[in-house]
Coordinates of C-alpha atoms and ligand atoms in Angstrom, one line a residue:
M1 CA 77.8 105.4 82.7
T2 CA 78.4 106.5 79.2
T3 CA 81.9 106.2 77.8
L4 CA 84.0 108.2 75.4
P5 CA 86.4 107.1 72.6
A6 CA 89.6 105.6 74.2
A7 CA 87.4 103.4 76.3
D8 CA 85.2 102.5 73.3
A9 CA 87.6 100.1 71.8
P10 CA 86.9 96.3 71.8
I11 CA 88.8 94.1 74.2
P12 CA 91.7 92.7 72.2
I13 CA 92.1 89.0 71.5
F14 CA 95.7 87.8 70.7
T15 CA 96.8 84.6 69.2
T16 CA 100.6 85.1 69.8
L17 CA 102.4 86.3 73.0
Q18 CA 104.6 88.6 70.9
D19 CA 101.6 90.6 69.8
L20 CA 100.4 90.8 73.3
Y21 CA 103.6 91.8 75.0
G22 CA 104.9 93.9 72.1
S23 CA 108.4 92.3 71.9
V24 CA 109.9 88.9 71.5
T25 CA 112.1 89.4 74.6
T26 CA 109.1 90.1 76.9
A27 CA 107.1 87.4 75.2
L28 CA 109.9 84.9 75.9
K29 CA 110.1 86.0 79.5
H30 CA 106.4 85.1 80.1
A31 CA 106.1 82.1 77.7
E32 CA 106.9 79.5 80.3
R33 CA 104.1 80.7 82.6
W34 CA 101.5 80.5 79.8
D35 CA 102.8 77.0 78.8
E36 CA 102.8 75.8 82.4
L37 CA 99.2 77.0 82.8
A38 CA 98.0 75.2 79.7
R39 CA 99.9 72.0 80.6
E40 CA 98.6 72.0 84.2
F41 CA 95.1 72.6 82.9
E42 CA 95.3 69.6 80.8
I43 CA 96.6 67.5 83.7
K44 CA 93.9 68.6 86.0
F45 CA 90.9 68.5 83.7
G46 CA 92.0 66.0 80.9
H47 CA 91.7 68.5 78.0
K48 CA 93.2 71.7 76.7
P49 CA 91.8 75.1 77.8
T50 CA 89.8 77.0 75.2
Y51 CA 90.9 80.5 76.3
I52 CA 93.3 82.2 78.5
A53 CA 92.2 85.5 79.9
R54 CA 94.8 87.9 81.2
A55 CA 94.5 91.1 83.3
P56 CA 97.5 93.0 84.6
G57 CA 98.1 94.7 87.9
R58 CA 98.6 98.5 88.0
V59 CA 101.0 101.0 89.4
N60 CA 100.1 104.6 89.8
S61 CA 102.4 106.0 87.2
H62 CA 103.1 109.0 88.9
T63 CA 102.6 110.5 91.5
T64 CA 99.4 110.7 92.3
G65 CA 95.9 110.0 92.1
E66 CA 96.0 108.1 95.4
H67 CA 92.5 107.8 97.0
I68 CA 90.9 110.3 94.7
D69 CA 89.2 108.0 92.2
Y70 CA 86.2 107.4 94.4
A71 CA 85.9 111.2 94.8
H72 CA 85.7 111.2 91.0
F73 CA 88.9 113.0 90.3
G74 CA 91.1 112.0 87.4
V75 CA 94.0 109.6 88.1
F76 CA 97.2 108.6 86.2
P77 CA 97.9 104.9 86.4
A78 CA 99.7 102.4 84.1
A79 CA 99.4 98.7 83.8
I80 CA 102.4 96.6 84.9
E81 CA 103.8 93.5 83.3
H82 CA 102.7 91.4 86.2
D83 CA 99.3 89.8 85.6
I84 CA 96.7 87.2 86.5
L85 CA 96.0 84.5 83.9
I86 CA 92.9 82.3 83.9
A87 CA 92.7 79.3 81.6
C88 CA 89.2 78.1 81.0
A89 CA 87.1 75.6 79.1
P90 CA 83.5 74.2 79.2
Q91 CA 83.3 71.4 81.7
S92 CA 84.1 67.9 80.3
M93 CA 82.5 64.5 81.1
S94 CA 85.4 63.6 83.3
T95 CA 84.6 66.5 85.6
T96 CA 81.0 65.6 85.8
I97 CA 81.9 62.1 86.9
T98 CA 84.2 63.3 89.7
H99 CA 82.0 66.1 90.9
T100 CA 78.3 65.4 91.3
S101 CA 77.5 69.1 91.9
T102 CA 78.9 70.1 88.5
N103 CA 77.5 70.3 85.0
Q104 CA 74.5 72.3 86.2
P105 CA 74.0 75.5 84.3
G106 CA 76.8 77.9 85.1
S107 CA 78.6 75.6 87.6
V108 CA 82.3 76.2 88.1
V109 CA 85.2 74.0 89.1
A110 CA 88.0 76.5 90.0
E111 CA 91.6 75.5 90.6
N112 CA 94.6 77.6 91.4
L113 CA 98.2 76.8 90.4
H114 CA 99.3 78.0 93.8
T115 CA 99.1 75.0 96.1
R116 CA 98.0 77.2 99.0
Y117 CA 94.6 77.7 97.3
T118 CA 92.4 74.7 97.2
R119 CA 89.9 73.5 94.6
Q120 CA 86.5 75.2 94.8
V121 CA 83.2 74.1 93.2
F122 CA 80.2 76.4 93.1
T123 CA 77.0 77.0 91.2
P124 CA 75.1 80.3 90.8
T125 CA 71.4 80.3 91.7
R126 CA 68.7 82.8 91.1
R127 CA 67.7 84.3 94.4
H128 CA 65.2 87.0 95.3
T129 CA 66.7 89.8 97.4
V130 CA 64.8 92.8 98.4
G131 CA 65.1 95.6 95.9
D132 CA 67.5 93.7 93.7
D133 CA 65.0 92.0 91.4
V134 CA 65.2 92.9 87.7
L135 CA 62.0 93.8 85.8
Q136 CA 61.8 91.7 82.6
G137 CA 58.7 92.8 80.7
A138 CA 55.9 92.3 83.2
V139 CA 57.8 89.7 85.2
R140 CA 60.2 90.3 88.2
V141 CA 63.2 88.1 87.9
A142 CA 65.5 87.2 90.7
P143 CA 69.1 88.1 90.1
W144 CA 71.9 85.5 90.0
H145 CA 73.5 84.9 93.3
L146 CA 76.8 83.4 94.4
D147 CA 77.8 83.2 98.1
I148 CA 80.8 85.4 98.8
D149 CA 82.2 85.3 102.3
K150 CA 83.3 88.8 103.1
S151 CA 84.4 88.0 106.6
E152 CA 87.7 86.4 105.4
L153 CA 89.9 86.7 102.4
R154 CA 89.3 83.8 100.1
W155 CA 90.8 83.5 96.7
E156 CA 87.7 82.2 95.0
S157 CA 85.7 85.3 96.2
Y158 CA 87.5 87.3 93.4
V159 CA 86.6 84.7 90.8
K160 CA 82.9 84.8 92.0
A161 CA 82.9 88.6 92.0
G162 CA 83.9 88.6 88.3
Y163 CA 81.3 86.0 87.5
Y164 CA 78.5 88.0 89.2
G165 CA 78.6 90.8 86.7
V166 CA 78.7 88.4 83.7
L167 CA 75.7 86.5 85.0
N168 CA 73.6 89.5 85.8
H169 CA 74.4 91.6 82.7
F170 CA 74.3 88.8 80.1
F171 CA 72.1 86.0 81.3
T172 CA 68.7 87.5 81.5
P173 CA 65.6 85.5 80.4
S174 CA 65.5 87.4 77.2
S175 CA 69.2 86.8 76.2
A176 CA 69.9 84.5 73.3
S177 CA 71.3 82.0 75.8
P178 CA 69.5 82.4 79.2
V179 CA 71.8 80.0 81.0
P180 CA 75.6 80.0 81.3
V181 CA 77.7 77.0 80.4
P182 CA 79.4 74.9 83.2
V183 CA 83.0 75.9 83.3
E184 CA 86.4 74.7 84.4
I185 CA 89.1 77.3 85.3
L186 CA 92.7 77.3 86.4
V187 CA 94.1 80.5 87.8
T188 CA 97.7 81.7 88.2
G189 CA 99.2 85.1 88.8
N190 CA 102.4 87.0 89.8
V191 CA 100.9 90.3 91.0
P192 CA 101.8 90.3 94.7
A193 CA 98.7 90.3 96.8
G194 CA 98.0 93.1 99.3
S195 CA 100.8 95.3 97.9
G196 CA 99.0 98.2 96.3
L197 CA 99.5 96.8 92.7
S198 CA 95.9 95.9 92.4
S199 CA 96.0 92.2 92.4
S200 CA 92.3 92.2 93.4
A201 CA 91.2 94.3 90.3
A202 CA 93.4 92.0 88.1
M203 CA 91.7 89.0 89.6
V204 CA 88.2 90.4 89.1
V205 CA 88.9 91.7 85.6
S206 CA 90.5 88.4 84.4
S207 CA 87.6 86.4 85.9
T208 CA 85.0 88.7 84.2
L209 CA 86.9 88.2 80.9
A210 CA 87.2 84.4 81.3
F211 CA 83.4 84.0 81.9
L212 CA 82.6 86.3 79.0
A213 CA 84.9 84.4 76.7
I214 CA 83.8 80.9 77.6
N215 CA 80.1 81.9 77.1
G216 CA 80.9 83.2 73.7
I217 CA 80.0 86.8 74.7
F218 CA 83.3 88.1 73.3
D219 CA 82.3 87.2 69.7
G220 CA 78.7 88.2 69.8
E221 CA 76.9 91.6 69.3
D222 CA 76.8 91.9 73.1
A223 CA 80.6 92.0 73.4
P224 CA 81.3 94.8 75.9
T225 CA 83.8 97.6 75.0
K226 CA 86.7 98.2 77.3
G227 CA 84.8 101.0 79.0
E228 CA 81.8 98.7 79.6
L229 CA 84.1 96.0 81.0
V230 CA 85.5 98.6 83.4
N231 CA 82.1 99.5 84.6
I232 CA 81.1 95.9 85.1
A233 CA 84.4 95.1 86.9
M234 CA 83.9 98.1 89.2
E235 CA 80.5 96.8 90.2
N236 CA 81.9 93.4 90.7
E237 CA 84.8 94.5 93.0
K238 CA 82.2 95.9 95.4
R239 CA 81.0 92.3 95.9
V240 CA 84.2 91.5 97.8
G241 CA 83.4 94.3 100.2
V242 CA 85.6 97.2 99.1
N243 CA 83.9 100.3 97.8
S244 CA 86.7 101.1 95.4
G245 CA 86.9 103.8 92.7
G246 CA 87.6 102.8 89.1
M247 CA 91.3 103.5 88.8
D248 CA 92.6 99.9 88.9
Q249 CA 89.9 98.4 86.7
S250 CA 90.5 101.2 84.1
A251 CA 94.3 100.6 84.1
S252 CA 93.9 96.9 84.0
V253 CA 91.4 97.0 81.1
I254 CA 92.3 100.0 79.0
A255 CA 96.1 100.4 79.4
L256 CA 98.3 100.5 76.3
P257 CA 102.0 99.6 76.2
G258 CA 104.4 102.5 76.6
S259 CA 101.9 105.0 78.0
A260 CA 100.3 105.9 81.3
L261 CA 96.6 106.6 81.2
Y262 CA 94.9 109.7 82.3
V263 CA 91.6 108.4 83.5
S264 CA 88.7 110.7 84.4
F265 CA 85.4 109.7 85.8
A266 CA 83.3 112.8 85.3
P267 CA 81.1 113.6 83.6
S268 CA 81.7 110.1 82.2
L269 CA 84.5 107.6 82.0
H270 CA 87.3 108.8 79.7
A271 CA 90.8 107.5 79.3
E272 CA 93.6 109.1 77.4
P273 CA 97.1 107.5 76.9
I274 CA 99.9 109.9 77.8
V275 CA 103.5 109.0 77.1
L276 CA 105.9 109.3 80.1
P277 CA 109.2 110.9 79.5
R278 CA 111.6 108.4 77.8
N279 CA 114.2 108.5 80.6
A280 CA 111.6 108.2 83.4
V281 CA 111.5 104.6 84.7
L282 CA 109.2 103.5 87.4
V283 CA 110.7 101.1 90.0
C284 CA 108.4 99.3 92.5
A285 CA 109.7 98.1 95.8
N286 CA 107.6 96.0 98.2
S287 CA 107.7 96.9 101.9
L288 CA 106.7 93.3 102.7
V289 CA 103.9 94.6 104.9
I290 CA 100.8 92.9 103.5
S291 CA 97.8 95.2 103.5
N292 CA 94.6 93.3 103.8
K293 CA 92.2 95.8 102.2
A294 CA 89.0 93.7 102.4
E295 CA 89.5 92.7 106.1
N296 CA 90.6 96.1 107.2
A297 CA 88.1 98.0 105.1
R298 CA 85.9 99.2 108.0
H299 CA 88.6 101.3 109.6
Q300 CA 90.8 102.0 106.5
Y301 CA 89.6 102.0 102.9
N302 CA 85.8 102.1 103.3
L303 CA 86.2 104.6 106.2
R304 CA 88.1 106.9 103.8
V305 CA 85.3 106.5 101.3
V306 CA 82.8 107.6 103.9
E307 CA 85.0 110.4 105.2
T308 CA 85.4 111.9 101.7
L309 CA 81.7 111.6 101.0
G310 CA 80.9 113.1 104.4
A311 CA 83.2 116.0 103.7
A312 CA 81.5 116.6 100.3
R313 CA 78.0 116.6 101.9
V314 CA 79.1 119.0 104.6
L315 CA 80.7 121.4 102.1
S316 CA 77.7 121.2 99.8
N317 CA 75.5 122.2 102.8
Y318 CA 77.9 125.0 103.8
L319 CA 78.1 126.3 100.2
N320 CA 74.3 125.9 99.7
L321 CA 74.8 123.8 96.5
E322 CA 71.9 122.1 94.8
V323 CA 73.1 118.5 94.9
D324 CA 69.9 116.7 95.5
S325 CA 66.8 116.2 93.3
T326 CA 63.3 116.9 94.3
D327 CA 59.8 116.3 92.8
G328 CA 58.4 119.2 94.7
K329 CA 57.3 117.0 97.6
T330 CA 60.2 114.8 98.5
T331 CA 63.9 115.3 98.2
K332 CA 66.1 112.5 97.0
R333 CA 69.5 112.7 98.6
H334 CA 72.5 111.9 96.5
L335 CA 76.0 110.7 97.5
V336 CA 77.6 113.9 96.3
T337 CA 81.4 113.6 95.6
L338 CA 84.1 116.1 96.3
R339 CA 84.5 116.6 92.5
E340 CA 80.9 117.5 92.2
V341 CA 81.1 120.0 95.0
L342 CA 84.1 121.6 93.3
A343 CA 82.4 121.7 89.9
R344 CA 79.1 123.1 91.3
K345 CA 81.0 125.7 93.3
G346 CA 83.0 126.8 90.2
N347 CA 79.9 126.6 88.0
F348 CA 81.3 124.0 85.6
Y349 CA 79.3 121.0 86.7
R350 CA 78.1 118.8 83.8
D351 CA 76.0 115.7 84.2
E352 CA 76.7 112.4 82.5
Q353 CA 74.1 113.0 79.8
D354 CA 76.2 115.9 78.5
A355 CA 78.9 113.3 77.8
Q356 CA 81.4 116.1 77.4
Q357 CA 85.0 115.6 78.3
E358 CA 86.1 117.5 81.4
D359 CA 87.7 120.9 80.9
L360 CA 91.0 120.6 82.5
T361 CA 91.7 124.3 82.7
Q362 CA 88.4 124.9 84.6
L363 CA 89.2 122.0 86.8
R364 CA 92.6 123.2 87.6
K365 CA 91.4 126.7 88.4
G366 CA 88.6 125.3 90.6
L367 CA 91.1 123.3 92.6
E368 CA 93.5 126.2 93.0
D369 CA 90.6 128.4 94.2
M370 CA 89.4 125.8 96.6
L371 CA 92.9 125.4 98.1
K372 CA 93.5 129.1 98.3
G373 CA 90.3 130.0 100.0
K374 CA 88.9 129.3 103.5
V375 CA 86.1 127.0 102.5
L376 CA 87.9 123.9 103.7
D377 CA 88.2 125.3 107.2
Y378 CA 84.4 124.7 107.6
L379 CA 85.3 121.0 107.9
L380 CA 87.2 121.5 111.1
P381 CA 85.5 121.0 114.5
R382 CA 85.0 124.1 116.6
I383 CA 87.1 122.5 119.3
E384 CA 90.8 123.5 119.7
G385 CA 93.3 120.7 119.3
R386 CA 91.1 118.3 117.3
T387 CA 91.0 118.0 113.5
G388 CA 88.3 115.3 113.3
V389 CA 84.6 115.5 114.0
T390 CA 82.3 113.0 115.8
L391 CA 79.4 111.3 114.0
D392 CA 76.9 113.6 115.6
E393 CA 79.0 116.7 114.7
M394 CA 79.3 115.5 111.1
I395 CA 75.5 114.9 110.9
Y396 CA 74.8 118.4 112.3
M397 CA 77.2 120.0 109.8
S398 CA 75.6 118.1 106.9
G399 CA 72.2 119.7 107.4
M400 CA 70.5 116.4 107.2
D401 CA 68.5 114.7 110.0
K402 CA 70.1 111.7 111.7
T403 CA 67.9 109.0 110.2
E404 CA 68.3 110.3 106.7
F405 CA 72.0 110.6 107.1
M406 CA 72.5 107.1 108.5
E407 CA 70.4 105.7 105.6
V408 CA 72.2 107.6 102.8
Y409 CA 75.7 107.5 104.2
L410 CA 76.1 104.5 106.5
S411 CA 73.5 101.9 105.7
W412 CA 75.5 100.3 102.8
V413 CA 78.9 100.2 104.4
D414 CA 80.4 99.2 107.7
V415 CA 82.8 101.6 109.3
E416 CA 84.5 102.0 112.7
T417 CA 85.9 105.2 114.1
T418 CA 85.4 107.7 116.9
H419 CA 86.3 110.7 114.7
F420 CA 85.8 111.4 111.0
E421 CA 88.8 113.4 109.6
L422 CA 86.8 115.4 107.1
Y423 CA 89.3 118.3 106.8
L424 CA 92.5 116.3 106.3
R425 CA 90.9 113.9 103.9
A426 CA 89.3 116.6 101.7
K427 CA 92.5 118.6 101.7
H428 CA 94.5 115.5 100.5
V429 CA 91.9 114.8 97.8
F430 CA 91.9 118.4 96.4
E431 CA 95.7 118.7 96.5
E432 CA 96.3 115.3 95.1
A433 CA 93.8 116.0 92.2
L434 CA 95.8 119.1 91.4
R435 CA 99.1 117.2 91.5
V436 CA 97.7 114.7 88.9
L437 CA 96.9 117.6 86.6
Q438 CA 100.3 119.1 87.1
F439 CA 102.0 115.8 86.4
R440 CA 99.9 115.2 83.3
E441 CA 100.8 118.7 82.0
V442 CA 104.5 118.2 82.4
C443 CA 104.3 114.8 80.6
S444 CA 102.1 116.1 77.8
A445 CA 104.7 118.9 77.2
G446 CA 107.4 116.2 76.8
G447 CA 108.8 116.5 80.3
E448 CA 112.3 115.1 79.7
S449 CA 114.0 118.0 81.4
K450 CA 111.4 118.1 84.1
L451 CA 112.0 114.8 85.9
Q452 CA 112.9 116.8 89.1
T453 CA 109.5 118.5 88.9
L454 CA 107.7 115.1 88.5
G455 CA 109.7 113.7 91.4
K456 CA 108.8 116.5 93.7
L457 CA 105.1 115.9 92.9
M458 CA 105.5 112.3 93.9
N459 CA 107.3 113.2 97.1
D460 CA 104.5 115.7 98.0
S461 CA 102.0 113.0 97.3
H462 CA 103.7 110.6 99.7
E463 CA 103.8 113.2 102.5
S464 CA 100.1 113.9 102.0
C465 CA 99.2 110.2 101.9
D466 CA 101.1 109.8 105.2
K467 CA 100.1 112.9 107.1
Q468 CA 96.7 113.9 105.8
F469 CA 95.2 110.7 104.5
D470 CA 96.9 108.4 107.0
C471 CA 97.3 105.6 104.6
S472 CA 101.1 104.9 104.8
H473 CA 102.9 102.6 107.3
S474 CA 106.1 103.1 109.3
K475 CA 107.8 100.3 107.2
V476 CA 106.6 101.9 103.9
N477 CA 108.1 105.3 105.2
D478 CA 111.4 103.5 105.9
L479 CA 111.5 102.1 102.4
V480 CA 110.7 105.5 100.9
Q481 CA 113.7 106.9 102.9
V482 CA 116.0 104.1 101.7
A483 CA 114.9 104.9 98.1
R484 CA 115.4 108.6 98.4
S485 CA 118.9 108.1 100.0
F486 CA 120.1 106.9 96.6
S487 CA 120.3 110.5 95.6
E488 CA 123.2 110.9 98.0
M489 CA 125.2 108.0 96.5
E490 CA 128.0 108.3 94.0
T491 CA 127.3 106.2 90.9
G492 CA 130.4 107.1 88.8
R493 CA 128.1 109.4 86.7
G494 CA 127.5 111.8 89.6
K495 CA 124.9 111.5 92.4
G496 CA 122.2 108.8 92.0
K497 CA 119.2 110.0 90.0
V498 CA 116.1 109.1 91.9
Y499 CA 113.6 111.9 91.6
G500 CA 110.7 110.8 93.8
S501 CA 109.3 107.9 95.8
R502 CA 105.9 107.3 97.3
V503 CA 103.4 104.7 98.4
T504 CA 101.3 103.3 95.6
G505 CA 97.7 102.0 95.8
A506 CA 95.6 102.0 98.8
G507 CA 98.6 101.9 101.2
W508 CA 98.7 100.8 104.8
G509 CA 101.6 98.6 103.6
G510 CA 102.4 97.2 100.1
C511 CA 104.6 98.8 97.5
I512 CA 106.3 102.1 96.9
V513 CA 106.9 103.5 93.4
C514 CA 110.0 105.5 92.5
L515 CA 110.9 107.6 89.6
V516 CA 114.4 106.8 88.5
H517 CA 116.5 107.9 85.5
R518 CA 116.9 105.1 83.0
E519 CA 120.7 105.0 83.2
D520 CA 120.6 104.5 87.0
V521 CA 117.9 101.9 87.3
D522 CA 120.2 98.9 87.9
A523 CA 122.3 100.7 90.5
F524 CA 119.1 102.0 92.2
I525 CA 117.7 98.5 92.5
V526 CA 120.9 97.2 94.0
H527 CA 120.9 100.1 96.5
V528 CA 117.4 99.4 97.7
K529 CA 117.9 95.6 97.9
K530 CA 120.9 96.2 100.1
R531 CA 119.6 98.8 102.5
Y532 CA 116.0 98.0 103.3
A533 CA 116.4 96.0 106.6
P534 CA 113.5 93.4 106.0
Y535 CA 115.3 92.2 102.8
E536 CA 118.3 91.1 104.7
G537 CA 119.3 87.4 104.1
M538 CA 116.9 87.0 101.1
S539 CA 117.9 85.2 98.0
E540 CA 118.4 87.1 94.7
E541 CA 115.5 85.2 93.3
D542 CA 113.1 86.3 96.0
L543 CA 114.4 89.9 95.9
A544 CA 113.7 90.0 92.2
N545 CA 110.0 89.7 93.1
W546 CA 110.2 92.5 95.6
V547 CA 112.1 95.2 93.7
F548 CA 111.6 95.6 90.0
A549 CA 111.5 98.2 87.2
T550 CA 108.3 98.3 85.2
E551 CA 107.4 99.6 81.8
P552 CA 103.8 100.5 81.1
G553 CA 102.2 97.4 79.6
M554 CA 99.1 96.2 77.8
G555 CA 95.7 96.0 79.4
A556 CA 93.4 93.0 79.7
C557 CA 93.0 90.7 76.8
G558 CA 92.2 87.2 75.8
Ligands
NG1_601 P1 94.9 98.9 95.4 O1 95.5 99.1 96.7 O2 95.9 98.8 94.3 O3 93.9 97.7 95.3 C1 92.9 100.7 95.8 C2 91.7 100.9 95.0 C3 91.7 102.0 93.9 C4 92.2 103.3 94.5 C5 93.5 103.0 95.4 C6 94.0 104.2 96.1 C7 90.6 98.7 94.7 C8 90.4 97.5 93.8 N1 91.4 99.7 94.3 O4 94.0 100.2 95.0 O5 90.5 102.2 93.3 O6 91.3 103.9 95.3 O7 93.3 102.0 96.3 O8 94.4 105.2 95.2 O9 90.1 98.7 95.8

């Protein structure tokens, strides 16, 4: 993937926390965590860490952009203050003495400050896998391999996923240093897991950064730009079993303080900071329903990826679009996305090589036309009372034969369902993509007086996630209602100013994000803490972790 300017910047390296967090107050708030990490590292490994890599979680700053990144539509996230920190250093003699399997090239001793997560020791090996070998001159080289257990959620899997990309991108036989150094790492983090704030991307990005830093790749000519790091981190995340889009990695890497990012993926990765209205504050509240994205991927996240890809294939067949390539004899089928279908239908498709930024006016018109017309109806089954289609019906509608369809669409992913909801999923994606553009336009025009409009877009997004994309949860919906009920409360300055609330991230549990007027933030937080039933009886200290206001923060750094 080629990248355009905002993503072309180098990954920043800071030597003071004030530079990183942008203010002394925020720096002081986080200083104890950094100190504790460095202290504990020294206790565990007998020497100081060389680097600390940091990657933040993400909230979808508005409204929307939920479940459309993997359909290649632009999204609008921001980084949050909560982050993952990884302290690292080359392995010392003391580690070698206590762990016989260490000090081999690239071996890792990984510890976590959280006592629930135990010490892990692992070493990458080169292993031949069919179709995965890399051609180095005339020689086929086996790629680096690390065992990642996808059947259960293990903390070190995210560390390994980050390491994978570093190994396979930077340690080829022709690199200046063909073997990685043995490393010790200590991980800590305060991004709540399984809550739609992207703890997994923050883990994978910070792990990628830590291994780059410790191997000196940051300082060399090979140092990746922010955009390249996003691409590596996206590849890495798939190693854990989730076929995610690039929203979280982009936010975690490229975000800048004070702004949300408009990130688009077509024709190539592009990120543009957009300032949110000054009085618009985002408040996150956690439903306390943990959504285990990796373990449930086959009937939730990955199934949605397949449904949106299936819908795109069926539409491209119906519209007779040229989405595949042919050499005259054989046709190579591509995984066409809904964005590509829209652009080809509207005649504004550009491929990556054009490296042109997307034309938002064309895109908006394309989306409006698609939603006005009858094209989407083609995704419905011909059977009254059903909205989803069976696998055989989907294959028939795709115009492909069964073997080919199974190979292209289902050989790389495990999904479980009786019906594929092509119509509902595609409708959500197109509507949500349009909402992102509308949200962006209001913010770009200095949307101070338009907080109601922004809030409405957020509420509509939630309804669509719940009803059409089926990625909310009854408890999340309860929490959304509690948040919205603040607008009926008297605050002394009139009715409570909450403009919109919706699920954020993948959903099926996790957090909601609410748009609140700056002057009502404290009262709003008290309101939610008091009224969401599962918070009953909790200490103020715990509640502070579950309901908090967040200002857009800095992306990943060392
Ligand atoms: P969360 O739930 O924050 O991990 C996931 C995906 C995103 C995006 C959102 C839904 C990962 C790492 N991230 O976010 O790419 O698709 O769901 O909008 O899987």
